[in-house]
Amino acid sequence: MLLSRPDVPRPSQSARDKAKSLLDERLGPSKVLTGKDACERFVRDESEAEGEVPDAVVLATSAEDILKALAVAREAEVPITPRAGGTGRTGGAVPMAGGIVLATSGMNNIVEIDRKEGVAVVEPGVILADLHAAVEAEGWFYPPDPNSLKSCAIGGNVAENAGGPRAFKYGVTRDYVLGVEAFLLGGQRIQAGRRTIKGVTGYDVTGLLVGSEGTLAVFGPATLQLIPKPASVMTMLTLFTDVNQAGEAVQAIISAGISPRCIELLDASTLEAMRLAGNPINPAAGAMLLMEVDGDPAAVELQAERISGVCDDVKALEVLVAQDEAQRERLWSARREMSHAVRKLTKKKLSEDVVVPRQQIGALLDFVREISERTGIRTLTYGHAGDGNLHCNFLWNEDHEMPAVERSITMLFERVIALRGTLSGEHGIGVLKAPYLPLEQSPELIALQKDLKRVFDPAGLLNPGKIFPPTQHRAC
């Protein structure tokens, strides 16, 4: 079953006892949790994945703490699961075999902001919104902006290659990680990458580590590229009768050479969830685009006028422009709380983040509605229309509906691949999507990635059960 735990072997009792003893000896009780109640807080992230209660949780506050924890994991032969903010949606930080959880949220210092070079050095526990505020106070800008920005941490962003609404114009986390301090199982430290904007020395190990979902290394401080802060930003909310009309507007905007920094799409079911959450939205609207443009003030005004003209051409119901920062924040707060609003509709929810070519967005949305009709599972969709990254949500109440949910997800993934898309745009594969990796990737490519995993983690102890379905090799 999709939501069942993969068969990752739990370490023996003697190995677990040895690990706890070594952690206590080398880190001290103030940095190690072993009580069941305390450890249970680390058994889940924000996905539906269910793991095993860890035997110990290391509260790392320094690179030395990480090195000691990784050395203990290797010596005692117990699995170790890295964890930053714990906001992942595919189970990346969920301990599938118990063992040790290595929590880096206590490493939360912004080490440096170099105003002359446009570079920041940031520990893995720094909350993304805090980094945004700090660099913008210096006149710089760090674009990646997942909707969990007020609670997600840089370490997790780097591990999952997080994106967000602004990725359409500015790209994802990988595009801004110049270098990273990384720690390998057993206690080896490497400094990958560089501090300069350009650099082609050797293999791009940094690019490999970003998005590796904690299966290759644990991250320490990351060196991030910043760009100049846009002088002006304007947010627009546009309502349409249906998603096809909204999709037509997206295509027309991009074809016209306009580059909004984000284009967010919400379908009819999502708008209904927003209405139920107390947001007054025109009842005639069956779709919404939330768009934002930035840059020089005059250029921003011109872009907004051109977008309004395109929306008028496709006969949008309404075009609203935020008049000040407070209005902008109100528009975005409703979007960022979308997942929580949707979760209130039913007892259980699974959000699948997929990507299709922009011209196939309408086809995918039509198929999602067809899935709901064929399986009886309620669906709603929202996401980043500018780059084709949509979040298809499946909602249900009772356990007996699970087979229908799994059929729905399989149908979705198969259609995404048929439309020449990809299974994940920003949430990663984790444990929940691991069974479906062969839909997109060939056996040869999967085997090559498993070989890379073995180079970094020969014992298969670092975040086992993620990305690849488990086989005889513990991590693969």
PDB file of N, CA, C and O in Angstrom, residues 3-62:
ATOM      1  N   LEU A   3       0.711   4.124   1.600  1.00  0.00           N
ATOM      2  CA  LEU A   3       1.044   4.787   2.848  1.00  0.00           C
ATOM      3  C   LEU A   3       1.611   3.835   3.891  1.00  0.00           C
ATOM      4  O   LEU A   3       1.811   4.224   5.027  1.00  0.00           O
ATOM      5  N   SER A   4       1.834   2.575   3.539  1.00  0.00           N
ATOM      6  CA  SER A   4       2.454   1.661   4.490  1.00  0.00           C
ATOM      7  C   SER A   4       3.959   1.904   4.520  1.00  0.00           C
ATOM      8  O   SER A   4       4.541   2.440   3.583  1.00  0.00           O
ATOM      9  N   ARG A   5       4.596   1.491   5.602  1.00  0.00           N
ATOM     10  CA  ARG A   5       6.042   1.696   5.729  1.00  0.00           C
ATOM     11  C   ARG A   5       6.798   0.715   4.853  1.00  0.00           C
ATOM     12  O   ARG A   5       6.440  -0.455   4.772  1.00  0.00           O
ATOM     13  N   PRO A   6       7.861   1.153   4.190  1.00  0.00           N
ATOM     14  CA  PRO A   6       8.690   0.200   3.443  1.00  0.00           C
ATOM     15  C   PRO A   6       9.373  -0.756   4.409  1.00  0.00           C
ATOM     16  O   PRO A   6       9.548  -0.459   5.591  1.00  0.00           O
ATOM     17  N   ASP A   7       9.765  -1.887   3.898  1.00  0.00           N
ATOM     18  CA  ASP A   7      10.353  -2.925   4.740  1.00  0.00           C
ATOM     19  C   ASP A   7      11.835  -2.633   4.976  1.00  0.00           C
ATOM     20  O   ASP A   7      12.717  -3.287   4.425  1.00  0.00           O
ATOM     21  N   VAL A   8      12.090  -1.633   5.804  1.00  0.00           N
ATOM     22  CA  VAL A   8      13.458  -1.285   6.175  1.00  0.00           C
ATOM     23  C   VAL A   8      13.727  -1.922   7.535  1.00  0.00           C
ATOM     24  O   VAL A   8      13.021  -1.636   8.500  1.00  0.00           O
ATOM     25  N   PRO A   9      14.725  -2.789   7.640  1.00  0.00           N
ATOM     26  CA  PRO A   9      14.944  -3.516   8.904  1.00  0.00           C
ATOM     27  C   PRO A   9      15.329  -2.589  10.046  1.00  0.00           C
ATOM     28  O   PRO A   9      16.172  -1.700   9.887  1.00  0.00           O
ATOM     29  N   ARG A  10      14.687  -2.779  11.201  1.00  0.00           N
ATOM     30  CA  ARG A  10      15.049  -2.037  12.400  1.00  0.00           C
ATOM     31  C   ARG A  10      16.295  -2.676  13.001  1.00  0.00           C
ATOM     32  O   ARG A  10      16.440  -3.899  12.968  1.00  0.00           O
ATOM     33  N   PRO A  11      17.209  -1.881  13.524  1.00  0.00           N
ATOM     34  CA  PRO A  11      18.427  -2.462  14.109  1.00  0.00           C
ATOM     35  C   PRO A  11      18.104  -3.325  15.334  1.00  0.00           C
ATOM     36  O   PRO A  11      17.049  -3.172  15.961  1.00  0.00           O
ATOM     37  N   SER A  12      19.020  -4.195  15.655  1.00  0.00           N
ATOM     38  CA  SER A  12      18.825  -5.056  16.827  1.00  0.00           C
ATOM     39  C   SER A  12      18.797  -4.229  18.102  1.00  0.00           C
ATOM     40  O   SER A  12      19.280  -3.090  18.141  1.00  0.00           O
ATOM     41  N   GLN A  13      18.244  -4.826  19.155  1.00  0.00           N
ATOM     42  CA  GLN A  13      18.178  -4.131  20.435  1.00  0.00           C
ATOM     43  C   GLN A  13      19.568  -3.812  20.951  1.00  0.00           C
ATOM     44  O   GLN A  13      19.809  -2.727  21.514  1.00  0.00           O
ATOM     45  N   SER A  14      20.506  -4.721  20.745  1.00  0.00           N
ATOM     46  CA  SER A  14      21.867  -4.468  21.241  1.00  0.00           C
ATOM     47  C   SER A  14      22.504  -3.292  20.486  1.00  0.00           C
ATOM     48  O   SER A  14      23.218  -2.483  21.091  1.00  0.00           O
ATOM     49  N   ALA A  15      22.237  -3.187  19.181  1.00  0.00           N
ATOM     50  CA  ALA A  15      22.779  -2.068  18.415  1.00  0.00           C
ATOM     51  C   ALA A  15      22.164  -0.750  18.868  1.00  0.00           C
ATOM     52  O   ALA A  15      22.861   0.273  18.991  1.00  0.00           O
ATOM     53  N   ARG A  16      20.862  -0.771  19.143  1.00  0.00           N
ATOM     54  CA  ARG A  16      20.193   0.454  19.602  1.00  0.00           C
ATOM     55  C   ARG A  16      20.715   0.874  20.971  1.00  0.00           C
ATOM     56  O   ARG A  16      20.943   2.070  21.230  1.00  0.00           O
ATOM     57  N   ASP A  17      20.912  -0.096  21.845  1.00  0.00           N
ATOM     58  CA  ASP A  17      21.431   0.212  23.182  1.00  0.00           C
ATOM     59  C   ASP A  17      22.857   0.776  23.085  1.00  0.00           C
ATOM     60  O   ASP A  17      23.213   1.726  23.800  1.00  0.00           O
ATOM     61  N   LYS A  18      23.642   0.197  22.189  1.00  0.00           N
ATOM     62  CA  LYS A  18      25.010   0.684  22.008  1.00  0.00           C
ATOM     63  C   LYS A  18      25.007   2.124  21.500  1.00  0.00           C
ATOM     64  O   LYS A  18      25.788   2.962  21.978  1.00  0.00           O
ATOM     65  N   ALA A  19      24.122   2.404  20.566  1.00  0.00           N
ATOM     66  CA  ALA A  19      24.052   3.762  20.015  1.00  0.00           C
ATOM     67  C   ALA A  19      23.688   4.770  21.097  1.00  0.00           C
ATOM     68  O   ALA A  19      24.304   5.839  21.202  1.00  0.00           O
ATOM     69  N   LYS A  20      22.701   4.438  21.916  1.00  0.00           N
ATOM     70  CA  LYS A  20      22.287   5.367  22.980  1.00  0.00           C
ATOM     71  C   LYS A  20      23.410   5.583  23.989  1.00  0.00           C
ATOM     72  O   LYS A  20      23.630   6.705  24.456  1.00  0.00           O
ATOM     73  N   SER A  21      24.122   4.523  24.293  1.00  0.00           N
ATOM     74  CA  SER A  21      25.229   4.641  25.251  1.00  0.00           C
ATOM     75  C   SER A  21      26.340   5.531  24.689  1.00  0.00           C
ATOM     76  O   SER A  21      26.859   6.412  25.393  1.00  0.00           O
ATOM     77  N   LEU A  22      26.668   5.327  23.421  1.00  0.00           N
ATOM     78  CA  LEU A  22      27.727   6.128  22.802  1.00  0.00           C
ATOM     79  C   LEU A  22      27.322   7.589  22.652  1.00  0.00           C
ATOM     80  O   LEU A  22      28.143   8.498  22.848  1.00  0.00           O
ATOM     81  N   LEU A  23      26.074   7.828  22.301  1.00  0.00           N
ATOM     82  CA  LEU A  23      25.602   9.214  22.178  1.00  0.00           C
ATOM     83  C   LEU A  23      25.658   9.931  23.519  1.00  0.00           C
ATOM     84  O   LEU A  23      26.069  11.098  23.604  1.00  0.00           O
ATOM     85  N   ASP A  24      25.242   9.241  24.565  1.00  0.00           N
ATOM     86  CA  ASP A  24      25.269   9.844  25.889  1.00  0.00           C
ATOM     87  C   ASP A  24      26.713  10.152  26.311  1.00  0.00           C
ATOM     88  O   ASP A  24      26.999  11.213  26.883  1.00  0.00           O
ATOM     89  N   GLU A  25      27.613   9.258  25.966  1.00  0.00           N
ATOM     90  CA  GLU A  25      29.019   9.417  26.340  1.00  0.00           C
ATOM     91  C   GLU A  25      29.672  10.578  25.579  1.00  0.00           C
ATOM     92  O   GLU A  25      30.427  11.365  26.151  1.00  0.00           O
ATOM     93  N   ARG A  26      29.362  10.713  24.286  1.00  0.00           N
ATOM     94  CA  ARG A  26      30.090  11.663  23.449  1.00  0.00           C
ATOM     95  C   ARG A  26      29.396  13.028  23.310  1.00  0.00           C
ATOM     96  O   ARG A  26      30.041  14.022  22.991  1.00  0.00           O
ATOM     97  N   LEU A  27      28.077  13.065  23.526  1.00  0.00           N
ATOM     98  CA  LEU A  27      27.343  14.319  23.376  1.00  0.00           C
ATOM     99  C   LEU A  27      26.741  14.817  24.689  1.00  0.00           C
ATOM    100  O   LEU A  27      26.484  16.016  24.836  1.00  0.00           O
ATOM    101  N   GLY A  28      26.488  13.914  25.604  1.00  0.00           N
ATOM    102  CA  GLY A  28      25.906  14.314  26.875  1.00  0.00           C
ATOM    103  C   GLY A  28      24.389  14.346  26.830  1.00  0.00           C
ATOM    104  O   GLY A  28      23.783  14.552  25.770  1.00  0.00           O
ATOM    105  N   PRO A  29      23.743  14.150  27.971  1.00  0.00           N
ATOM    106  CA  PRO A  29      22.279  14.046  28.015  1.00  0.00           C
ATOM    107  C   PRO A  29      21.550  15.314  27.589  1.00  0.00           C
ATOM    108  O   PRO A  29      20.392  15.252  27.184  1.00  0.00           O
ATOM    109  N   SER A  30      22.190  16.481  27.663  1.00  0.00           N
ATOM    110  CA  SER A  30      21.509  17.717  27.268  1.00  0.00           C
ATOM    111  C   SER A  30      21.259  17.781  25.768  1.00  0.00           C
ATOM    112  O   SER A  30      20.397  18.542  25.307  1.00  0.00           O
ATOM    113  N   LYS A  31      22.005  17.000  24.987  1.00  0.00           N
ATOM    114  CA  LYS A  31      21.857  17.029  23.524  1.00  0.00           C
ATOM    115  C   LYS A  31      21.273  15.745  22.955  1.00  0.00           C
ATOM    116  O   LYS A  31      21.187  15.594  21.730  1.00  0.00           O
ATOM    117  N   VAL A  32      20.860  14.834  23.826  1.00  0.00           N
ATOM    118  CA  VAL A  32      20.324  13.555  23.355  1.00  0.00           C
ATOM    119  C   VAL A  32      19.010  13.252  24.065  1.00  0.00           C
ATOM    120  O   VAL A  32      18.952  13.221  25.301  1.00  0.00           O
ATOM    121  N   LEU A  33      17.955  13.036  23.298  1.00  0.00           N
ATOM    122  CA  LEU A  33      16.655  12.618  23.829  1.00  0.00           C
ATOM    123  C   LEU A  33      16.504  11.117  23.608  1.00  0.00           C
ATOM    124  O   LEU A  33      16.769  10.617  22.516  1.00  0.00           O
ATOM    125  N   THR A  34      16.059  10.415  24.647  1.00  0.00           N
ATOM    126  CA  THR A  34      15.824   8.976  24.499  1.00  0.00           C
ATOM    127  C   THR A  34      14.458   8.551  25.023  1.00  0.00           C
ATOM    128  O   THR A  34      14.023   7.435  24.746  1.00  0.00           O
ATOM    129  N   GLY A  35      13.781   9.416  25.758  1.00  0.00           N
ATOM    130  CA  GLY A  35      12.458   9.077  26.264  1.00  0.00           C
ATOM    131  C   GLY A  35      11.455   8.952  25.126  1.00  0.00           C
ATOM    132  O   GLY A  35      11.487   9.717  24.154  1.00  0.00           O
ATOM    133  N   LYS A  36      10.533   7.998  25.233  1.00  0.00           N
ATOM    134  CA  LYS A  36       9.583   7.749  24.144  1.00  0.00           C
ATOM    135  C   LYS A  36       8.742   8.974  23.832  1.00  0.00           C
ATOM    136  O   LYS A  36       8.542   9.325  22.662  1.00  0.00           O
ATOM    137  N   ASP A  37       8.229   9.642  24.859  1.00  0.00           N
ATOM    138  CA  ASP A  37       7.375  10.815  24.618  1.00  0.00           C
ATOM    139  C   ASP A  37       8.139  11.908  23.877  1.00  0.00           C
ATOM    140  O   ASP A  37       7.611  12.544  22.957  1.00  0.00           O
ATOM    141  N   ALA A  38       9.387  12.130  24.282  1.00  0.00           N
ATOM    142  CA  ALA A  38      10.188  13.167  23.636  1.00  0.00           C
ATOM    143  C   ALA A  38      10.523  12.784  22.200  1.00  0.00           C
ATOM    144  O   ALA A  38      10.503  13.627  21.292  1.00  0.00           O
ATOM    145  N   CYS A  39      10.812  11.519  21.962  1.00  0.00           N
ATOM    146  CA  CYS A  39      11.202  11.074  20.627  1.00  0.00           C
ATOM    147  C   CYS A  39      10.021  10.988  19.666  1.00  0.00           C
ATOM    148  O   CYS A  39      10.203  11.105  18.444  1.00  0.00           O
ATOM    149  N   GLU A  40       8.813  10.789  20.197  1.00  0.00           N
ATOM    150  CA  GLU A  40       7.640  10.669  19.322  1.00  0.00           C
ATOM    151  C   GLU A  40       7.394  11.935  18.515  1.00  0.00           C
ATOM    152  O   GLU A  40       6.790  11.885  17.445  1.00  0.00           O
ATOM    153  N   ARG A  41       7.852  13.079  19.000  1.00  0.00           N
ATOM    154  CA  ARG A  41       7.653  14.338  18.260  1.00  0.00           C
ATOM    155  C   ARG A  41       8.407  14.340  16.939  1.00  0.00           C
ATOM    156  O   ARG A  41       8.124  15.164  16.065  1.00  0.00           O
ATOM    157  N   PHE A  42       9.353  13.416  16.783  1.00  0.00           N
ATOM    158  CA  PHE A  42      10.198  13.405  15.597  1.00  0.00           C
ATOM    159  C   PHE A  42       9.878  12.241  14.661  1.00  0.00           C
ATOM    160  O   PHE A  42      10.640  11.955  13.752  1.00  0.00           O
ATOM    161  N   VAL A  43       8.737  11.603  14.844  1.00  0.00           N
ATOM    162  CA  VAL A  43       8.405  10.431  14.040  1.00  0.00           C
ATOM    163  C   VAL A  43       7.690  10.788  12.743  1.00  0.00           C
ATOM    164  O   VAL A  43       7.545   9.955  11.859  1.00  0.00           O
ATOM    165  N   ARG A  44       7.255  12.056  12.602  1.00  0.00           N
ATOM    166  CA  ARG A  44       6.511  12.443  11.407  1.00  0.00           C
ATOM    167  C   ARG A  44       6.984  13.797  10.896  1.00  0.00           C
ATOM    168  O   ARG A  44       7.611  14.572  11.621  1.00  0.00           O
ATOM    169  N   ASP A  45       6.669  14.065   9.637  1.00  0.00           N
ATOM    170  CA  ASP A  45       6.804  15.415   9.103  1.00  0.00           C
ATOM    171  C   ASP A  45       5.405  15.872   8.709  1.00  0.00           C
ATOM    172  O   ASP A  45       4.436  15.443   9.336  1.00  0.00           O
ATOM    173  N   GLU A  46       5.247  16.719   7.703  1.00  0.00           N
ATOM    174  CA  GLU A  46       3.917  17.196   7.329  1.00  0.00           C
ATOM    175  C   GLU A  46       3.301  16.376   6.196  1.00  0.00           C
ATOM    176  O   GLU A  46       2.393  16.832   5.506  1.00  0.00           O
ATOM    177  N   SER A  47       3.774  15.136   6.047  1.00  0.00           N
ATOM    178  CA  SER A  47       3.200  14.226   5.065  1.00  0.00           C
ATOM    179  C   SER A  47       2.369  13.171   5.780  1.00  0.00           C
ATOM    180  O   SER A  47       2.232  13.190   7.008  1.00  0.00           O
ATOM    181  N   GLU A  48       1.828  12.239   4.993  1.00  0.00           N
ATOM    182  CA  GLU A  48       1.079  11.126   5.563  1.00  0.00           C
ATOM    183  C   GLU A  48       1.976   9.928   5.879  1.00  0.00           C
ATOM    184  O   GLU A  48       1.486   8.890   6.302  1.00  0.00           O
ATOM    185  N   ALA A  49       3.276  10.062   5.663  1.00  0.00           N
ATOM    186  CA  ALA A  49       4.193   8.951   5.916  1.00  0.00           C
ATOM    187  C   ALA A  49       4.262   8.632   7.411  1.00  0.00           C
ATOM    188  O   ALA A  49       4.304   9.540   8.242  1.00  0.00           O
ATOM    189  N   GLU A  50       4.282   7.363   7.731  1.00  0.00           N
ATOM    190  CA  GLU A  50       4.366   6.916   9.120  1.00  0.00           C
ATOM    191  C   GLU A  50       5.667   6.151   9.324  1.00  0.00           C
ATOM    192  O   GLU A  50       5.952   5.187   8.622  1.00  0.00           O
ATOM    193  N   GLY A  51       6.451   6.587  10.282  1.00  0.00           N
ATOM    194  CA  GLY A  51       7.723   5.940  10.564  1.00  0.00           C
ATOM    195  C   GLY A  51       7.710   5.200  11.884  1.00  0.00           C
ATOM    196  O   GLY A  51       6.654   4.939  12.474  1.00  0.00           O
ATOM    197  N   GLU A  52       8.905   4.868  12.349  1.00  0.00           N
ATOM    198  CA  GLU A  52       9.102   4.222  13.651  1.00  0.00           C
ATOM    199  C   GLU A  52       9.636   5.261  14.631  1.00  0.00           C
ATOM    200  O   GLU A  52      10.468   6.095  14.265  1.00  0.00           O
ATOM    201  N   VAL A  53       9.177   5.204  15.857  1.00  0.00           N
ATOM    202  CA  VAL A  53       9.676   6.135  16.871  1.00  0.00           C
ATOM    203  C   VAL A  53      11.189   5.952  16.994  1.00  0.00           C
ATOM    204  O   VAL A  53      11.669   4.823  17.177  1.00  0.00           O
ATOM    205  N   PRO A  54      11.960   7.025  16.858  1.00  0.00           N
ATOM    206  CA  PRO A  54      13.415   6.871  16.943  1.00  0.00           C
ATOM    207  C   PRO A  54      13.847   6.448  18.344  1.00  0.00           C
ATOM    208  O   PRO A  54      13.171   6.750  19.343  1.00  0.00           O
ATOM    209  N   ASP A  55      14.955   5.765  18.417  1.00  0.00           N
ATOM    210  CA  ASP A  55      15.502   5.340  19.707  1.00  0.00           C
ATOM    211  C   ASP A  55      16.206   6.490  20.411  1.00  0.00           C
ATOM    212  O   ASP A  55      16.302   6.507  21.643  1.00  0.00           O
ATOM    213  N   ALA A  56      16.696   7.460  19.616  1.00  0.00           N
ATOM    214  CA  ALA A  56      17.367   8.630  20.182  1.00  0.00           C
ATOM    215  C   ALA A  56      17.248   9.784  19.197  1.00  0.00           C
ATOM    216  O   ALA A  56      17.191   9.581  17.979  1.00  0.00           O
ATOM    217  N   VAL A  57      17.212  10.997  19.734  1.00  0.00           N
ATOM    218  CA  VAL A  57      17.199  12.206  18.920  1.00  0.00           C
ATOM    219  C   VAL A  57      18.365  13.069  19.367  1.00  0.00           C
ATOM    220  O   VAL A  57      18.493  13.404  20.550  1.00  0.00           O
ATOM    221  N   VAL A  58      19.235  13.406  18.423  1.00  0.00           N
ATOM    222  CA  VAL A  58      20.370  14.281  18.707  1.00  0.00           C
ATOM    223  C   VAL A  58      19.977  15.710  18.356  1.00  0.00           C
ATOM    224  O   VAL A  58      19.560  15.999  17.229  1.00  0.00           O
ATOM    225  N   LEU A  59      20.099  16.610  19.335  1.00  0.00           N
ATOM    226  CA  LEU A  59      19.789  18.023  19.139  1.00  0.00           C
ATOM    227  C   LEU A  59      21.096  18.748  18.848  1.00  0.00           C
ATOM    228  O   LEU A  59      21.739  19.307  19.737  1.00  0.00           O
ATOM    229  N   ALA A  60      21.498  18.734  17.599  1.00  0.00           N
ATOM    230  CA  ALA A  60      22.804  19.276  17.222  1.00  0.00           C
ATOM    231  C   ALA A  60      22.808  20.796  17.268  1.00  0.00           C
ATOM    232  O   ALA A  60      21.863  21.443  16.810  1.00  0.00           O
ATOM    233  N   THR A  61      23.871  21.348  17.806  1.00  0.00           N
ATOM    234  CA  THR A  61      24.051  22.809  17.803  1.00  0.00           C
ATOM    235  C   THR A  61      25.370  23.213  17.157  1.00  0.00           C
ATOM    236  O   THR A  61      25.700  24.393  17.114  1.00  0.00           O
ATOM    237  N   SER A  62      26.118  22.233  16.634  1.00  0.00           N
ATOM    238  CA  SER A  62      27.418  22.538  16.025  1.00  0.00           C
ATOM    239  C   SER A  62      27.777  21.439  15.035  1.00  0.00           C
ATOM    240  O   SER A  62      27.197  20.339  15.042  1.00  0.00           O
TER     241      SER A  62
END
